[in-house]
Amino acid sequence: MTLTVTKLVRQYPGNPRPTLDGMSFDLPAGTLTALLGRSGAGKSTMLRCVMGLEPFERGAIDIDGVVVRGTLECSPAERKAALAAAREKLGLVFQSHELFPHLTALDNCTLAPMHVRKEARASAEKRARELLVQLGLEQRLDAFPEQLSGGQRQRVAIARALVMEPRVLLYDEPTSALDPSMKNEVVQVLKAVDARGVTQVVVTHDLQLAKAVEYVCVLDHGQVIESGAPGEVLANPAHESTRALLAAWHA
């Protein structure tokens, strides 16, 4: 398994119950998965815990063989070392893209490999160009973010993450600010990335996107309440919370 989450617990101080309450799931290598659930179900918290942007108290996350354990179940030094190793295998595409406005599309994609990995410019640029071309941006390599459409900025952000060669790529609401035509464009890009064998995990409220993935996990109260192929889970949900979520989407 490329990404396995086991009995994850995240308890915010002052909250009466955990935000993540023993959450577990595992995703095979290369799977394109959507995490669904109403606001407060734990989707974004789970994403931040996997990425190492915030701690969790109990449980474990296994990222392509690197295991990160909860703060109450390992020493700070052990956790720090595991997080550093895990981040080498992870990529994150932010909801708002977070591109550097003073850099071109190509330079946005070459910055991390050059400064983090100390890679030579020629090598970083070659790989970045290939990715941007594959994502349909061959005419926009020298464009600045303000000169790009929302869908194009999203593709640059995806290329920037892929250039670091992650095993798992995480997305936080990638279609939330896009119109319907742009949403379809992003769906096609995710499918193109899926063909590269990268495991993708998408937090979304977008039914169009949820129907286009290979696997869905529905979250409620910090747990996975059901999972499976979208044609099964979305067409015939077994849990009342899933049915309520779908009803709200169709309203």
Coordinates of C-alpha atoms in Angstrom, one line a residue:
M1 CA 0.0 0.0 0.0
T2 CA 1.2 3.5 -0.8
L3 CA -0.9 5.3 1.8
T4 CA -2.3 3.7 4.9
V5 CA -4.0 5.6 7.7
T6 CA -4.6 3.5 10.9
K7 CA -6.7 4.6 13.8
L8 CA -5.8 8.2 13.5
V9 CA -6.8 10.4 16.5
R10 CA -6.6 14.2 16.5
Q11 CA -8.0 16.0 19.6
Y12 CA -8.0 19.8 19.6
P13 CA -7.6 21.3 23.1
G14 CA -11.0 22.4 24.5
N15 CA -13.0 20.3 22.0
P16 CA -15.4 17.8 23.6
R17 CA -14.6 15.0 21.1
P18 CA -11.8 14.3 18.7
T19 CA -11.9 15.8 15.2
L20 CA -10.3 12.5 13.9
D21 CA -11.7 9.7 16.0
G22 CA -9.9 6.5 15.0
M23 CA -9.9 7.2 11.2
S24 CA -8.6 4.3 9.1
F25 CA -8.2 3.6 5.3
D26 CA -5.7 2.3 2.9
L27 CA -5.1 3.2 -0.8
P28 CA -3.3 1.0 -3.3
A29 CA -0.5 2.6 -5.4
G30 CA -1.8 4.7 -8.2
T31 CA -5.3 5.2 -6.9
L32 CA -7.2 8.4 -7.6
T33 CA -9.3 8.8 -4.4
A34 CA -11.8 11.5 -3.3
L35 CA -12.4 12.2 0.4
L36 CA -16.0 13.3 0.8
G37 CA -18.0 14.5 3.8
R38 CA -19.9 17.5 5.2
S39 CA -18.0 20.4 6.7
G40 CA -16.4 19.4 10.0
A41 CA -16.2 15.7 9.0
G42 CA -12.4 15.8 9.3
K43 CA -11.3 15.9 5.7
S44 CA -9.0 18.9 5.8
T45 CA -7.6 17.9 9.2
M46 CA -6.7 14.5 7.9
L47 CA -5.0 16.1 4.9
R48 CA -3.0 18.4 7.2
C49 CA -2.0 15.4 9.4
V50 CA -0.8 13.3 6.5
M51 CA 1.2 16.3 5.1
G52 CA 2.7 16.9 8.6
L53 CA 1.3 20.4 8.8
E54 CA -0.3 19.6 12.2
P55 CA 0.2 16.8 14.7
F56 CA -2.0 13.9 15.6
E57 CA -2.0 12.2 19.0
R58 CA -2.5 8.5 18.3
G59 CA -2.5 6.2 15.3
A60 CA -0.1 5.9 12.4
I61 CA 0.3 7.0 8.8
D62 CA 2.3 4.8 6.4
I63 CA 3.5 6.6 3.3
D64 CA 5.1 4.2 0.9
G65 CA 6.8 2.4 3.8
V66 CA 7.6 5.4 5.9
V67 CA 5.6 5.3 9.2
V68 CA 4.7 8.4 11.1
R69 CA 3.2 7.8 14.6
G70 CA 1.2 9.9 16.9
T71 CA 2.8 12.3 19.4
L72 CA 1.7 10.2 22.3
E73 CA 3.2 7.0 20.8
C74 CA 6.7 8.0 19.8
S75 CA 9.5 10.4 20.9
P76 CA 9.8 13.9 19.3
A77 CA 13.1 12.9 17.7
E78 CA 11.5 9.8 16.1
R79 CA 8.6 11.7 14.9
K80 CA 10.7 14.5 13.4
A81 CA 12.9 12.0 11.5
A82 CA 9.8 10.2 10.2
L83 CA 8.1 13.4 9.1
A84 CA 11.2 14.5 7.1
A85 CA 11.3 11.1 5.3
A86 CA 7.6 11.2 4.6
R87 CA 7.7 14.7 3.1
E88 CA 10.2 13.4 0.6
K89 CA 7.3 11.2 -0.8
L90 CA 4.5 13.7 -0.6
G91 CA 3.2 16.6 -2.7
L92 CA 0.4 19.1 -1.9
V93 CA -1.7 21.2 -4.2
F94 CA -3.3 24.1 -2.3
Q95 CA -6.8 25.3 -2.9
S96 CA -5.6 28.8 -3.8
H97 CA -2.6 27.4 -5.9
E98 CA 0.0 29.5 -3.9
L99 CA 2.1 30.3 -7.0
F100 CA 4.8 32.9 -6.7
P101 CA 3.4 35.9 -8.6
H102 CA 6.8 37.2 -9.6
L103 CA 7.9 33.9 -11.2
T104 CA 6.9 32.4 -14.6
A105 CA 5.1 29.1 -14.8
L106 CA 8.4 27.4 -15.6
D107 CA 10.3 29.1 -12.8
N108 CA 7.5 28.3 -10.3
C109 CA 8.2 24.6 -11.1
T110 CA 12.0 24.7 -11.0
L111 CA 12.4 26.6 -7.7
A112 CA 11.9 23.6 -5.3
P113 CA 14.1 21.1 -7.0
M114 CA 16.9 23.6 -7.3
H115 CA 16.7 25.0 -3.8
V116 CA 15.5 21.9 -1.8
R117 CA 17.3 19.2 -3.7
K118 CA 20.2 21.4 -5.0
E119 CA 19.4 20.1 -8.5
A120 CA 21.1 21.7 -11.5
R121 CA 19.0 24.3 -13.3
A122 CA 19.2 22.4 -16.6
S123 CA 18.0 19.2 -15.1
A124 CA 15.2 20.9 -13.2
E125 CA 14.0 22.9 -16.2
K126 CA 14.0 19.8 -18.5
R127 CA 11.7 17.9 -16.2
A128 CA 9.5 20.9 -15.5
R129 CA 9.1 21.7 -19.2
E130 CA 8.1 18.1 -19.9
L131 CA 5.5 18.2 -17.1
L132 CA 4.1 21.5 -18.2
V133 CA 3.9 20.3 -21.8
Q134 CA 2.1 17.1 -20.7
L135 CA -0.4 19.2 -18.9
G136 CA -1.1 21.3 -22.0
L137 CA 0.8 24.4 -21.0
E138 CA 3.5 24.4 -23.7
Q139 CA 2.5 27.9 -24.9
R140 CA 2.4 29.3 -21.3
L141 CA 5.9 28.4 -19.9
D142 CA 6.9 32.0 -19.7
A143 CA 3.6 33.4 -18.5
F144 CA 3.2 34.8 -15.0
P145 CA 0.3 33.6 -12.7
E146 CA -1.8 36.8 -13.3
Q147 CA -1.7 36.0 -17.1
L148 CA -3.1 32.5 -16.6
S149 CA -6.7 31.3 -16.2
G150 CA -7.8 29.6 -13.0
G151 CA -7.5 26.2 -14.6
Q152 CA -4.1 27.0 -16.0
R153 CA -2.8 28.1 -12.6
Q154 CA -4.1 24.8 -11.1
R155 CA -2.2 22.9 -13.8
V156 CA 1.0 24.8 -12.9
A157 CA 0.5 24.0 -9.3
I158 CA 0.1 20.3 -10.1
A159 CA 3.2 20.4 -12.3
R160 CA 5.1 22.1 -9.5
A161 CA 4.2 19.3 -7.1
L162 CA 4.9 16.5 -9.6
V163 CA 8.4 17.9 -10.4
M164 CA 9.5 16.7 -6.9
E165 CA 8.4 13.2 -8.0
P166 CA 6.1 12.4 -5.0
R167 CA 4.6 9.0 -4.4
V168 CA 1.4 10.5 -3.0
L169 CA -0.1 13.8 -4.2
L170 CA -2.7 15.6 -2.0
Y171 CA -5.3 18.2 -3.2
D172 CA -7.3 20.5 -1.0
E173 CA -10.6 21.4 -2.9
P174 CA -8.9 21.8 -6.3
T175 CA -12.1 22.8 -8.1
S176 CA -13.8 25.0 -5.5
A177 CA -13.1 28.3 -7.2
L178 CA -13.6 27.2 -10.8
D179 CA -16.6 27.4 -13.1
P180 CA -18.1 24.1 -14.6
S181 CA -15.9 24.1 -17.7
M182 CA -12.7 24.7 -15.7
K183 CA -13.8 21.9 -13.3
N184 CA -13.9 19.4 -16.2
E185 CA -10.4 20.6 -17.2
V186 CA -9.0 19.8 -13.8
V187 CA -10.8 16.4 -13.8
Q188 CA -9.0 15.6 -17.1
V189 CA -5.6 16.7 -15.6
L190 CA -6.1 14.5 -12.6
K191 CA -6.8 11.6 -14.9
A192 CA -3.6 12.4 -16.8
V193 CA -1.6 12.4 -13.6
D194 CA -3.4 9.1 -12.6
A195 CA -1.8 7.5 -15.7
R196 CA 1.6 8.3 -14.3
G197 CA 1.0 5.9 -11.4
V198 CA 0.9 8.6 -8.7
T199 CA -1.4 8.0 -5.8
Q200 CA -3.8 11.0 -5.6
V201 CA -6.0 12.0 -2.7
V202 CA -8.5 14.8 -3.3
V203 CA -10.5 16.5 -0.6
T204 CA -13.6 17.8 -2.3
H205 CA -17.2 18.9 -2.1
D206 CA -17.6 18.6 -5.9
L207 CA -20.0 15.9 -7.0
Q208 CA -18.7 16.1 -10.6
L209 CA -15.2 15.4 -9.4
A210 CA -16.3 12.7 -7.0
K211 CA -18.0 10.8 -9.8
A212 CA -14.8 10.9 -11.9
V213 CA -12.4 9.3 -9.5
E214 CA -11.6 5.6 -9.0
Y215 CA -12.4 5.3 -5.2
V216 CA -14.2 7.4 -2.7
C217 CA -14.0 7.5 1.1
V218 CA -16.9 9.2 2.9
L219 CA -16.0 10.8 6.3
D220 CA -18.3 11.6 9.2
H221 CA -17.4 12.6 12.7
G222 CA -13.7 11.9 12.1
Q223 CA -14.2 8.3 10.8
V224 CA -14.6 6.7 7.4
I225 CA -18.2 5.5 7.3
E226 CA -18.1 3.9 3.9
S227 CA -15.8 3.5 0.9
G228 CA -15.6 2.0 -2.5
A229 CA -16.1 2.7 -6.2
P230 CA -18.1 6.0 -6.8
G231 CA -20.6 4.1 -8.9
E232 CA -21.4 2.0 -5.9
V233 CA -21.1 4.4 -3.0
L234 CA -22.7 7.4 -4.7
A235 CA -25.5 5.5 -6.5
N236 CA -26.4 3.3 -3.5
P237 CA -25.1 4.7 -0.3
A238 CA -25.3 2.5 2.8
H239 CA -25.0 5.2 5.5
E240 CA -27.6 7.8 6.3
S241 CA -24.9 10.5 6.5
T242 CA -23.9 9.7 2.9
R243 CA -27.5 9.9 1.8
A244 CA -27.9 13.3 3.5
L245 CA -24.6 14.6 1.9
L246 CA -25.8 13.6 -1.6
A247 CA -29.2 15.1 -1.0
A248 CA -27.6 18.4 -0.1
W249 CA -25.4 18.3 -3.2
H250 CA -28.5 17.7 -5.4
A251 CA -30.5 20.4 -3.7

